[in-house]
Coordinates of C-alpha atoms in Angstrom, one line a residue:
Chain A
M1 CA 117.5 98.5 84.2
K2 CA 115.4 95.2 86.0
A3 CA 115.6 97.2 89.2
A4 CA 113.4 99.6 87.9
L5 CA 110.5 98.2 88.1
P6 CA 110.0 97.3 91.5
I7 CA 110.8 101.4 92.3
A8 CA 108.4 102.4 89.6
A9 CA 105.4 99.6 91.2
Q10 CA 106.3 101.5 94.9
E11 CA 106.2 104.5 94.2
L12 CA 102.9 103.5 92.1
R13 CA 101.7 101.8 95.8
L14 CA 103.0 105.0 97.2
L15 CA 100.9 107.0 95.3
F16 CA 97.6 104.9 96.0
L17 CA 98.2 104.7 99.6
S18 CA 97.3 108.6 100.4
P19 CA 93.9 109.9 99.2
L20 CA 95.5 112.5 96.9
A21 CA 95.3 110.0 93.3
W22 CA 91.7 108.6 93.7
V23 CA 90.9 112.0 94.7
I24 CA 92.4 113.2 90.7
L25 CA 91.3 109.9 89.4
A26 CA 87.8 111.2 90.4
V27 CA 87.7 114.7 89.4
L28 CA 89.8 114.2 86.7
Q29 CA 87.0 111.9 85.6
L30 CA 84.3 113.7 86.3
I31 CA 85.2 117.2 83.9
L32 CA 86.2 115.6 81.8
A33 CA 82.6 113.6 81.0
Y34 CA 81.1 117.0 81.3
L35 CA 83.3 118.6 78.5
F36 CA 83.4 115.4 76.8
L37 CA 79.6 115.6 77.2
N38 CA 79.3 119.4 75.9
Q39 CA 81.2 118.2 72.4
V40 CA 79.1 115.1 71.7
Q41 CA 75.4 117.0 72.5
I42 CA 76.8 120.4 70.4
F43 CA 77.8 117.7 67.1
I44 CA 73.8 116.6 67.8
S45 CA 73.1 119.6 67.4
L46 CA 75.3 120.9 64.2
Q47 CA 74.9 117.3 62.3
P48 CA 71.8 117.7 60.0
K49 CA 74.4 121.5 59.0
L50 CA 77.0 119.2 58.6
L51 CA 75.7 117.1 56.6
A52 CA 74.5 119.6 54.4
L53 CA 78.3 120.3 53.6
D54 CA 81.2 117.7 51.7
Q55 CA 84.3 117.9 52.8
A56 CA 81.9 118.1 56.1
P57 CA 84.0 117.0 59.9
G58 CA 82.8 113.4 61.7
L59 CA 82.0 113.0 64.8
T60 CA 85.8 111.9 65.4
D61 CA 87.2 115.4 64.2
A62 CA 83.8 116.6 66.9
V63 CA 85.3 114.7 69.7
V64 CA 88.2 113.4 70.3
P65 CA 90.2 116.3 69.6
A66 CA 88.7 118.6 72.1
L67 CA 88.5 115.6 75.0
F68 CA 92.7 114.8 74.6
G69 CA 93.1 119.2 74.6
N70 CA 91.1 119.7 77.1
A71 CA 92.5 116.7 79.3
G72 CA 96.2 117.6 78.5
I73 CA 95.5 121.8 79.9
I74 CA 93.9 119.7 83.1
L75 CA 96.3 117.2 83.2
L76 CA 99.5 120.5 83.3
L77 CA 97.7 121.8 86.5
V78 CA 97.4 118.1 87.8
T79 CA 100.5 115.8 87.3
P80 CA 102.9 118.9 89.8
L81 CA 100.5 117.1 92.2
L82 CA 101.7 113.2 91.8
T83 CA 105.2 114.2 90.6
M84 CA 105.9 116.9 93.6
R85 CA 106.5 113.9 96.1
S86 CA 108.8 111.5 94.1
I87 CA 112.1 112.0 95.1
C88 CA 111.5 114.9 97.1
E89 CA 109.9 113.3 99.8
E90 CA 111.9 110.3 100.4
R91 CA 115.0 113.0 101.1
R92 CA 112.6 113.9 103.7
N93 CA 110.7 110.3 105.2
K94 CA 115.0 109.4 104.9
T95 CA 114.0 106.7 103.0
L96 CA 116.5 107.8 100.1
P97 CA 119.5 106.5 101.8
L98 CA 117.4 102.8 101.5
L99 CA 116.9 103.1 97.4
L100 CA 121.1 104.5 97.6
S101 CA 122.5 101.9 99.5
A102 CA 120.9 99.9 97.7
P103 CA 122.4 97.7 94.8
V104 CA 119.8 99.9 91.9
S105 CA 121.7 102.4 89.9
L106 CA 120.5 106.1 90.1
T107 CA 119.5 105.7 86.2
E108 CA 117.0 103.1 87.7
L109 CA 116.5 104.9 90.6
V110 CA 115.0 108.2 87.9
L111 CA 113.0 105.7 85.9
G112 CA 111.3 103.7 88.3
K113 CA 110.5 107.2 89.8
F114 CA 109.1 108.5 85.8
L115 CA 107.6 105.0 85.5
G116 CA 105.8 104.8 88.4
V117 CA 104.2 108.2 88.0
L118 CA 103.8 107.4 84.6
A119 CA 101.6 104.5 85.1
L120 CA 99.4 106.2 86.9
L121 CA 99.3 109.1 83.9
G122 CA 98.5 106.7 81.4
L123 CA 95.6 104.9 83.5
V124 CA 94.4 108.3 83.2
V125 CA 94.4 108.4 79.8
V126 CA 92.8 105.4 78.9
L127 CA 89.9 106.5 81.3
V128 CA 89.8 109.4 79.2
T129 CA 89.9 107.2 75.5
L130 CA 87.2 105.0 77.8
M131 CA 84.8 108.2 76.7
P132 CA 85.4 108.2 72.8
L133 CA 85.1 104.8 72.5
A134 CA 81.4 104.8 73.7
L135 CA 80.3 106.5 71.2
L136 CA 80.6 103.2 68.7
V137 CA 77.5 101.8 70.5
G138 CA 75.4 104.2 68.3
G139 CA 78.5 105.9 65.9
S140 CA 81.8 105.2 64.1
L141 CA 85.0 106.2 64.4
D142 CA 88.2 106.8 62.6
F143 CA 90.6 104.8 64.9
G144 CA 93.8 106.5 63.0
K145 CA 93.2 110.1 64.4
L146 CA 91.8 108.4 68.1
F147 CA 95.4 106.6 68.3
A148 CA 97.1 110.2 66.9
N149 CA 95.2 111.3 70.2
V150 CA 96.0 109.2 72.5
L151 CA 99.9 109.0 71.1
A152 CA 100.0 112.4 71.7
L153 CA 98.6 113.3 75.2
M154 CA 100.8 109.7 76.1
L155 CA 103.7 111.6 75.1
L156 CA 102.6 114.4 76.2
V157 CA 102.3 113.6 80.2
A158 CA 105.3 111.7 79.7
A159 CA 106.9 115.0 79.5
F160 CA 104.7 116.7 82.3
A161 CA 106.4 113.2 84.3
A162 CA 109.5 113.7 83.6
L163 CA 110.0 117.6 84.4
G164 CA 108.3 116.9 87.7
V165 CA 110.5 114.4 88.2
Y166 CA 113.2 116.5 88.2
L167 CA 111.8 119.7 90.3
S168 CA 111.3 117.2 92.9
C169 CA 114.3 115.4 92.6
I170 CA 116.3 119.5 93.2
S171 CA 113.7 120.4 95.8
P172 CA 113.6 120.9 99.4
H173 CA 110.2 120.7 100.3
P174 CA 106.9 118.9 97.7
A175 CA 104.8 122.3 97.6
V176 CA 107.9 124.8 96.3
A177 CA 108.1 121.1 93.1
A178 CA 104.5 121.2 92.5
V179 CA 104.8 125.0 91.7
S180 CA 108.2 125.6 90.3
T181 CA 106.4 122.5 87.9
F182 CA 103.7 124.5 86.7
G183 CA 105.6 127.4 86.2
A184 CA 107.3 125.9 84.4
L185 CA 104.8 123.5 82.0
M186 CA 102.7 126.4 81.7
L187 CA 106.2 128.4 80.6
L188 CA 106.7 126.0 78.0
W189 CA 102.9 125.1 77.2
L190 CA 102.3 129.2 76.4
L191 CA 105.2 130.1 74.4
G192 CA 104.8 131.5 71.2
W193 CA 101.2 132.4 72.6
G194 CA 101.4 135.1 70.1
T195 CA 103.1 133.9 66.8
A196 CA 99.4 133.3 66.1
L197 CA 98.8 136.3 64.7
G198 CA 101.8 135.9 62.4
D199 CA 104.8 137.9 62.1
A200 CA 105.8 138.1 65.4
P201 CA 109.2 138.9 67.4
D202 CA 109.4 135.9 69.5
A203 CA 107.7 132.6 66.6
W204 CA 111.5 131.6 66.9
L205 CA 109.7 130.7 70.5
A206 CA 107.0 128.7 69.5
Q207 CA 109.9 126.1 68.2
W208 CA 110.4 125.2 71.6
S209 CA 106.3 125.7 72.7
L210 CA 104.6 122.4 74.3
L211 CA 101.6 122.9 73.1
R212 CA 102.7 123.1 69.6
H213 CA 104.0 119.8 69.1
F214 CA 100.9 118.1 71.1
Q215 CA 99.2 119.5 68.7
G216 CA 101.2 118.8 66.0
L217 CA 100.4 115.2 66.7
Q218 CA 97.0 115.7 67.6
S219 CA 96.4 116.4 63.7
G220 CA 97.6 113.0 63.3
L221 CA 100.5 113.5 61.7
L222 CA 103.2 111.3 63.4
D223 CA 105.7 114.3 62.9
T224 CA 109.4 112.7 63.3
A225 CA 109.8 115.9 64.9
N226 CA 107.2 116.4 67.3
L227 CA 107.7 112.7 68.3
S228 CA 112.0 112.8 68.9
Y229 CA 111.2 116.7 70.8
F230 CA 108.7 114.7 73.4
L231 CA 111.5 111.7 73.4
A232 CA 114.4 114.3 74.4
F233 CA 112.4 116.7 76.1
C234 CA 111.7 113.1 78.3
L235 CA 115.4 112.0 78.5
L236 CA 117.2 115.3 79.0
F237 CA 114.8 115.8 82.5
L238 CA 115.4 112.7 84.0
W239 CA 118.9 113.0 83.3
L240 CA 118.9 116.4 85.0
S241 CA 117.5 114.5 87.6
V242 CA 120.4 111.4 87.6
R243 CA 123.0 114.1 87.2
H244 CA 122.0 115.9 90.2
L245 CA 121.4 113.3 92.5
A246 CA 125.3 111.8 91.1
A247 CA 126.4 115.5 92.6
E248 CA 124.5 115.3 95.5
R249 CA 126.8 112.7 96.7
L250 CA 129.5 114.5 96.0
P251 CA 132.0 116.5 97.8
G252 CA 131.5 120.6 97.4
Chain B
M1 CA 141.1 85.1 105.0
A2 CA 141.1 88.1 102.6
D3 CA 139.1 91.9 104.6
L4 CA 135.7 91.8 103.9
V5 CA 136.1 95.5 104.1
Q6 CA 139.0 98.0 103.5
V7 CA 139.4 101.3 103.5
S8 CA 142.3 103.3 102.9
G9 CA 143.2 107.3 103.1
L10 CA 139.3 108.3 103.3
S11 CA 138.7 111.6 103.7
R12 CA 135.8 113.5 102.8
Y13 CA 134.9 117.7 103.0
Y14 CA 132.0 119.9 103.0
G15 CA 132.8 122.9 101.2
K16 CA 135.8 123.6 104.0
Q17 CA 135.1 121.5 106.2
C18 CA 136.5 118.6 106.8
A19 CA 134.1 116.0 108.3
V20 CA 136.1 112.4 108.1
R21 CA 140.4 112.8 107.1
D22 CA 142.8 110.7 105.6
V23 CA 140.5 107.8 107.4
S24 CA 141.9 104.0 107.3
F25 CA 141.3 100.8 108.3
S26 CA 140.4 97.0 107.6
L27 CA 137.0 94.5 109.1
A28 CA 137.5 90.5 108.9
C29 CA 135.3 88.5 108.4
G30 CA 134.0 87.5 112.0
Q31 CA 134.7 91.2 113.4
V32 CA 132.6 93.4 115.1
A33 CA 134.0 96.7 114.9
G34 CA 132.9 99.3 117.2
L35 CA 133.3 103.6 116.1
L36 CA 133.0 105.2 118.8
G37 CA 133.1 109.7 119.0
V38 CA 130.6 111.9 120.8
N39 CA 128.5 113.5 118.4
G40 CA 129.6 115.8 114.9
A41 CA 132.5 113.8 115.5
G42 CA 132.1 112.0 112.0
K43 CA 131.2 108.9 112.2
T44 CA 127.4 109.2 110.5
T45 CA 129.6 110.6 107.2
L46 CA 132.4 108.0 107.9
L47 CA 128.6 105.4 107.4
Q48 CA 127.4 107.0 104.7
M49 CA 131.1 107.0 102.8
L50 CA 130.9 103.1 103.0
A51 CA 126.9 102.8 102.5
G52 CA 127.9 104.4 99.4
N53 CA 125.3 107.0 100.3
L54 CA 128.3 109.9 99.6
A55 CA 131.0 110.3 98.5
P56 CA 134.5 110.4 99.4
S57 CA 136.6 113.6 98.7
A58 CA 139.5 111.4 98.7
G59 CA 140.6 107.6 99.5
R60 CA 138.8 104.0 97.8
I61 CA 136.6 101.9 100.2
V62 CA 136.7 98.0 99.1
I63 CA 133.8 95.9 100.0
N64 CA 134.6 92.2 99.7
G65 CA 137.0 92.5 96.8
F66 CA 134.3 95.0 94.8
D67 CA 135.8 99.2 94.9
L68 CA 132.8 100.5 96.2
L69 CA 132.9 103.9 93.8
Q70 CA 133.9 101.6 90.7
Q71 CA 131.8 99.1 90.3
P72 CA 129.4 100.5 92.9
I73 CA 126.0 97.5 92.3
A74 CA 128.6 94.6 92.3
A75 CA 130.1 96.3 96.4
K76 CA 126.3 97.2 97.7
R77 CA 124.9 93.8 97.6
H78 CA 127.9 92.7 100.1
L79 CA 126.2 95.6 101.7
G80 CA 123.5 96.3 104.5
Y81 CA 122.9 99.6 105.5
L82 CA 120.9 101.1 109.0
P83 CA 120.8 104.7 108.6
D84 CA 120.4 107.2 111.3
T85 CA 117.0 107.5 111.4
P86 CA 115.5 103.8 110.0
P87 CA 114.3 104.3 106.2
L88 CA 111.1 102.6 106.7
Y89 CA 108.0 104.2 104.8
L90 CA 105.3 104.6 106.9
G91 CA 102.3 103.3 105.0
L92 CA 103.5 100.1 104.5
T93 CA 103.0 97.3 106.1
V94 CA 107.0 95.2 107.5
T95 CA 105.4 92.9 105.3
E96 CA 105.5 94.5 102.6
F97 CA 108.3 97.4 103.4
L98 CA 111.2 93.9 103.4
R99 CA 109.2 93.1 99.9
F100 CA 110.1 96.1 98.3
C101 CA 113.3 95.6 100.0
T102 CA 113.9 92.2 98.7
Q103 CA 113.0 93.8 95.1
L104 CA 115.6 96.0 95.2
Q105 CA 118.0 93.1 95.9
G106 CA 117.1 91.8 92.7
M107 CA 115.1 88.4 94.5
E108 CA 113.0 85.7 92.8
R109 CA 109.7 86.0 94.4
L110 CA 110.0 82.4 96.1
A111 CA 113.5 83.5 97.5
S112 CA 111.9 86.7 98.5
K113 CA 109.6 85.0 100.4
K114 CA 112.0 82.4 102.5
A115 CA 114.2 85.3 102.9
I116 CA 111.5 87.8 104.6
A117 CA 110.4 84.8 107.0
R118 CA 113.7 84.3 108.1
V119 CA 114.7 87.8 108.8
L120 CA 111.0 88.4 111.0
D121 CA 112.3 85.9 113.2
Q122 CA 115.8 86.8 113.9
C123 CA 114.0 90.4 114.6
G124 CA 111.4 89.6 116.0
L125 CA 109.1 90.9 114.3
T126 CA 106.5 87.6 113.5
A127 CA 104.4 88.6 115.5
V128 CA 103.8 92.7 114.2
A129 CA 104.0 91.2 110.6
K130 CA 100.8 92.9 109.7
R131 CA 101.5 96.0 110.7
L132 CA 101.3 99.4 109.9
L133 CA 105.1 100.7 109.8
G134 CA 103.2 103.9 111.2
H135 CA 102.0 102.2 113.9
L136 CA 104.9 99.9 115.7
S137 CA 107.1 101.7 119.4
K138 CA 110.4 103.4 118.2
G139 CA 111.9 100.0 119.5
Y140 CA 110.6 97.8 116.8
Q141 CA 110.7 100.7 114.0
Q142 CA 114.4 99.7 114.6
R143 CA 114.4 96.2 114.4
V144 CA 112.5 96.7 111.2
G145 CA 115.3 98.6 109.5
I146 CA 117.6 96.4 110.8
A147 CA 115.5 93.4 110.3
Q148 CA 115.8 95.5 106.4
T149 CA 120.2 94.9 106.1
L150 CA 119.5 91.9 106.4
L151 CA 117.6 89.9 103.5
H152 CA 120.1 90.1 101.1
N153 CA 122.3 88.0 103.5
P154 CA 124.8 90.4 103.1
K155 CA 129.4 89.6 104.2
V156 CA 128.7 93.3 105.5
L157 CA 126.9 95.7 107.7
V158 CA 127.2 98.8 108.1
L159 CA 124.9 100.2 111.0
D160 CA 124.2 104.1 112.2
E161 CA 124.0 103.8 115.7
P162 CA 121.2 100.8 116.2
T163 CA 121.1 101.2 119.8
V164 CA 120.1 104.5 119.8
G165 CA 116.1 105.8 121.3
L166 CA 115.5 102.0 122.6
D167 CA 115.0 100.8 126.4
P168 CA 117.6 99.0 128.4
L169 CA 115.7 95.2 127.4
Q170 CA 115.4 96.4 123.5
I171 CA 119.2 97.1 124.0
R172 CA 120.3 94.1 125.6
E173 CA 117.8 92.6 122.0
I174 CA 119.7 94.2 119.9
R175 CA 123.0 93.7 121.2
E176 CA 122.4 90.1 121.5
L177 CA 121.1 90.4 118.0
I178 CA 125.0 91.5 116.7
R179 CA 127.3 89.3 118.5
T180 CA 125.6 86.4 116.6
L181 CA 125.2 88.3 113.2
G182 CA 129.2 89.2 113.6
Q183 CA 130.0 85.6 113.6
E184 CA 129.8 84.9 110.0
R185 CA 130.1 88.7 108.9
G186 CA 131.7 92.0 109.1
I187 CA 130.0 94.3 111.1
I188 CA 130.9 98.3 111.7
W189 CA 128.0 100.5 114.0
S190 CA 129.0 103.9 114.8
T191 CA 127.7 104.5 119.2
H192 CA 128.5 106.9 121.9
V193 CA 128.0 104.8 124.7
L194 CA 131.4 102.7 125.3
T195 CA 129.9 100.2 127.4
E196 CA 128.5 98.5 124.2
V197 CA 131.9 98.9 122.7
A198 CA 133.2 97.2 125.6
A199 CA 130.3 94.5 125.6
L200 CA 130.0 93.4 122.3
C201 CA 133.0 94.7 119.9
S202 CA 136.1 93.0 119.0
H203 CA 137.6 95.6 117.1
V204 CA 137.3 100.1 118.6
H205 CA 137.7 103.2 116.3
I206 CA 137.5 106.3 117.8
I207 CA 136.9 109.3 115.6
H208 CA 137.6 112.6 117.0
Q209 CA 136.6 115.5 114.9
G210 CA 136.9 113.2 111.7
A211 CA 140.4 111.8 112.4
F212 CA 140.8 108.4 114.3
V213 CA 142.1 108.8 117.8
F214 CA 142.8 105.1 118.5
S215 CA 142.3 101.9 116.5
D216 CA 143.2 98.9 117.4
C217 CA 141.2 95.7 119.0
I218 CA 139.1 95.9 122.2
A219 CA 141.5 94.2 124.5
H220 CA 144.2 96.8 123.9
L221 CA 141.5 100.4 124.4
N222 CA 140.2 98.2 127.6
S223 CA 144.0 98.5 129.3
R224 CA 143.7 102.2 128.4
T225 CA 140.1 102.2 130.2
E226 CA 141.1 100.4 133.5
A227 CA 139.2 101.7 136.5
S228 CA 141.4 103.7 138.6
A229 CA 139.1 104.4 141.1
L230 CA 136.8 102.7 143.0
W231 CA 133.5 103.6 144.3
V232 CA 132.8 102.7 148.5
A233 CA 130.2 102.8 150.7
T234 CA 129.1 100.8 154.1
A235 CA 127.1 100.9 156.3
H236 CA 128.6 102.6 159.2
P237 CA 130.6 106.0 159.2
M238 CA 134.7 105.3 157.4
N239 CA 137.7 106.1 158.5
S240 CA 139.8 107.4 155.2
A241 CA 142.8 107.7 157.0
V242 CA 142.8 103.9 156.8
L243 CA 142.2 103.5 153.9
L244 CA 144.6 106.2 152.6
A245 CA 147.3 103.8 154.4
I246 CA 146.5 101.1 151.9
P247 CA 149.4 100.1 149.0
G248 CA 147.6 101.6 145.7
V249 CA 145.9 104.3 147.5
V250 CA 146.6 106.9 145.8
A251 CA 143.7 109.3 147.4
V252 CA 140.0 109.3 148.8
E253 CA 137.6 111.4 148.1
Q254 CA 135.3 112.0 150.6
L255 CA 131.3 112.3 149.8
T256 CA 129.9 111.4 152.5
D257 CA 130.2 109.7 156.2
V258 CA 129.7 106.3 154.3
R259 CA 130.8 106.6 150.5
L260 CA 134.0 107.8 150.0
K261 CA 136.2 107.5 146.3
V262 CA 139.6 105.5 146.4
H263 CA 141.3 106.6 143.9
H264 CA 144.5 103.9 142.9
Q265 CA 147.6 103.6 141.0
A266 CA 146.2 101.6 138.2
A267 CA 148.4 98.7 138.3
L268 CA 147.6 98.1 141.7
N269 CA 143.8 97.4 142.6
P270 CA 143.5 97.2 146.0
S271 CA 139.9 95.7 146.6
L272 CA 140.5 92.7 148.1
K273 CA 142.5 95.3 150.6
I274 CA 140.0 97.4 151.0
A275 CA 137.0 95.2 151.4
E276 CA 139.3 93.3 154.2
T277 CA 139.9 96.7 156.1
V278 CA 136.4 97.2 155.9
A279 CA 134.7 93.9 157.0
A280 CA 137.6 94.0 160.2
A281 CA 136.9 97.6 160.6
G282 CA 133.0 96.1 160.8
W283 CA 131.8 98.7 158.2
E284 CA 129.6 96.7 157.1
L285 CA 130.9 97.1 153.3
L286 CA 127.9 98.1 150.5
E287 CA 129.4 98.6 148.1
L288 CA 132.1 98.5 146.0
T289 CA 132.9 99.0 142.4
P290 CA 134.8 100.7 139.6
V291 CA 134.6 104.0 138.4
Y292 CA 134.7 103.5 134.9
P293 CA 136.6 106.6 133.0
S294 CA 134.0 108.5 130.9
I295 CA 134.7 108.7 127.1
E296 CA 135.3 112.5 127.8
E297 CA 138.7 110.7 129.9
I298 CA 139.6 108.4 127.3
F299 CA 139.6 111.1 124.8
I300 CA 141.3 113.0 126.9
N301 CA 143.5 109.5 127.6
V302 CA 143.7 108.7 124.6
T303 CA 144.4 111.5 122.4
G304 CA 146.8 112.4 125.2
T305 CA 149.2 109.7 125.0
Q306 CA 149.2 109.4 121.3
P307 CA 150.0 112.2 118.4
L308 CA 147.7 113.1 116.3

């Protein structure tokens, strides 16, 4: 698995060589900072009323889940742009033979690509986490809930990245990869949307929804079912990518 | 000595179309094998299979004792591959790119530094080491592509048309490089230029419609491709009848008064006699060169005399 690291580092370098990564980081930070400040503002304006309640939601409850939920939705829009070129562009630039003829297994290749994108997304998660941490200047946080949210967002973006890398692997053009990744993620996000109303016929679909498992973790409950959903999601699409690259070499 | 490359019964189909058909050959250390064929003959497919980029439909490839299909990673450690388009990340500098390649090979930092300095020197790239690959000329890009194959000092080099798109001076440099490298390695490289093969290969494989139609050492190819015609040019008009009378001359094609093509028996080269005759007649010899058959003529020659 050692060879996955240089490939990941190279992927990260290629992402930062284009202005895209920088622009995405800047725009994300700007939008999320705005949403974060809004949330803090609402909390401050409601604080006198909250004080009167027993069991009132604290600062962490008021700010963190909303911020990380928004970050999840925005990253759903942005991740396809980061993953679209990962393998697709290697093929189009004819650099894939370099990786295929090097003493590197396909698993290492796909894992490297995935980890490279994940490193950039991890940076986004770190930047998002810094915002609630800034509240420590004048307040206190529930670190357990904050950790649950960070973990939830990290697992969510890992799932986004795994699907993105797979679709980049099978797409002939980066734009195709981006659109299909976005479509697939949106669909998986919305699965079982109607079940909120109660006894809907698509209740079983909700079991597969990214949103549902994300929110499950966000609530602070580190449920094995939610954790293994994300783990299995990543493994499935990384495995499919490896399978696809292997099948490409075969006669047919 | 054990062969560095052993290929047996190699075939590759694209759907129903057969790109490479039942190819077998071997390559020993110190041999430079030229893979010769017209466009679409299957050269690139064959080399892609040797480099592990394509899986064969049938057959076996052994590189330095490791089966490419059973132990791909071990086999690829002994392999340097230059695809038909050099695989370059145009946004990186030459050194950055080569460093990435050494990391792919799993080299340590110190070994990587040494290897990069060595190949920069070997391929004449020291002056452009800090330039972006996208800003380099085609010739330099090709050299970086070759440099990349040498970093881990592989025993086997697979080069797909390394001289295409280069100017004559660069072609000569690359040929010189291949010749030097071939002394302690096995090299297989493809081209569609016959003179290149004649200039530096020890062995030749001619591939036609996916199958080897000729596979032998260069001396045997030379006997098949020996010129059987001569260009003769003089300052004053010649009399073709006089030349026709020279023993060995079969026919004389008069192109202009002062330029003609003399066909002769392959075994009996009348060059000296022609020169003497021209000098004696006072026509003043300007040119006397053998006409080498084109690759198409060799194909006809080779496929015609050797059953498929």
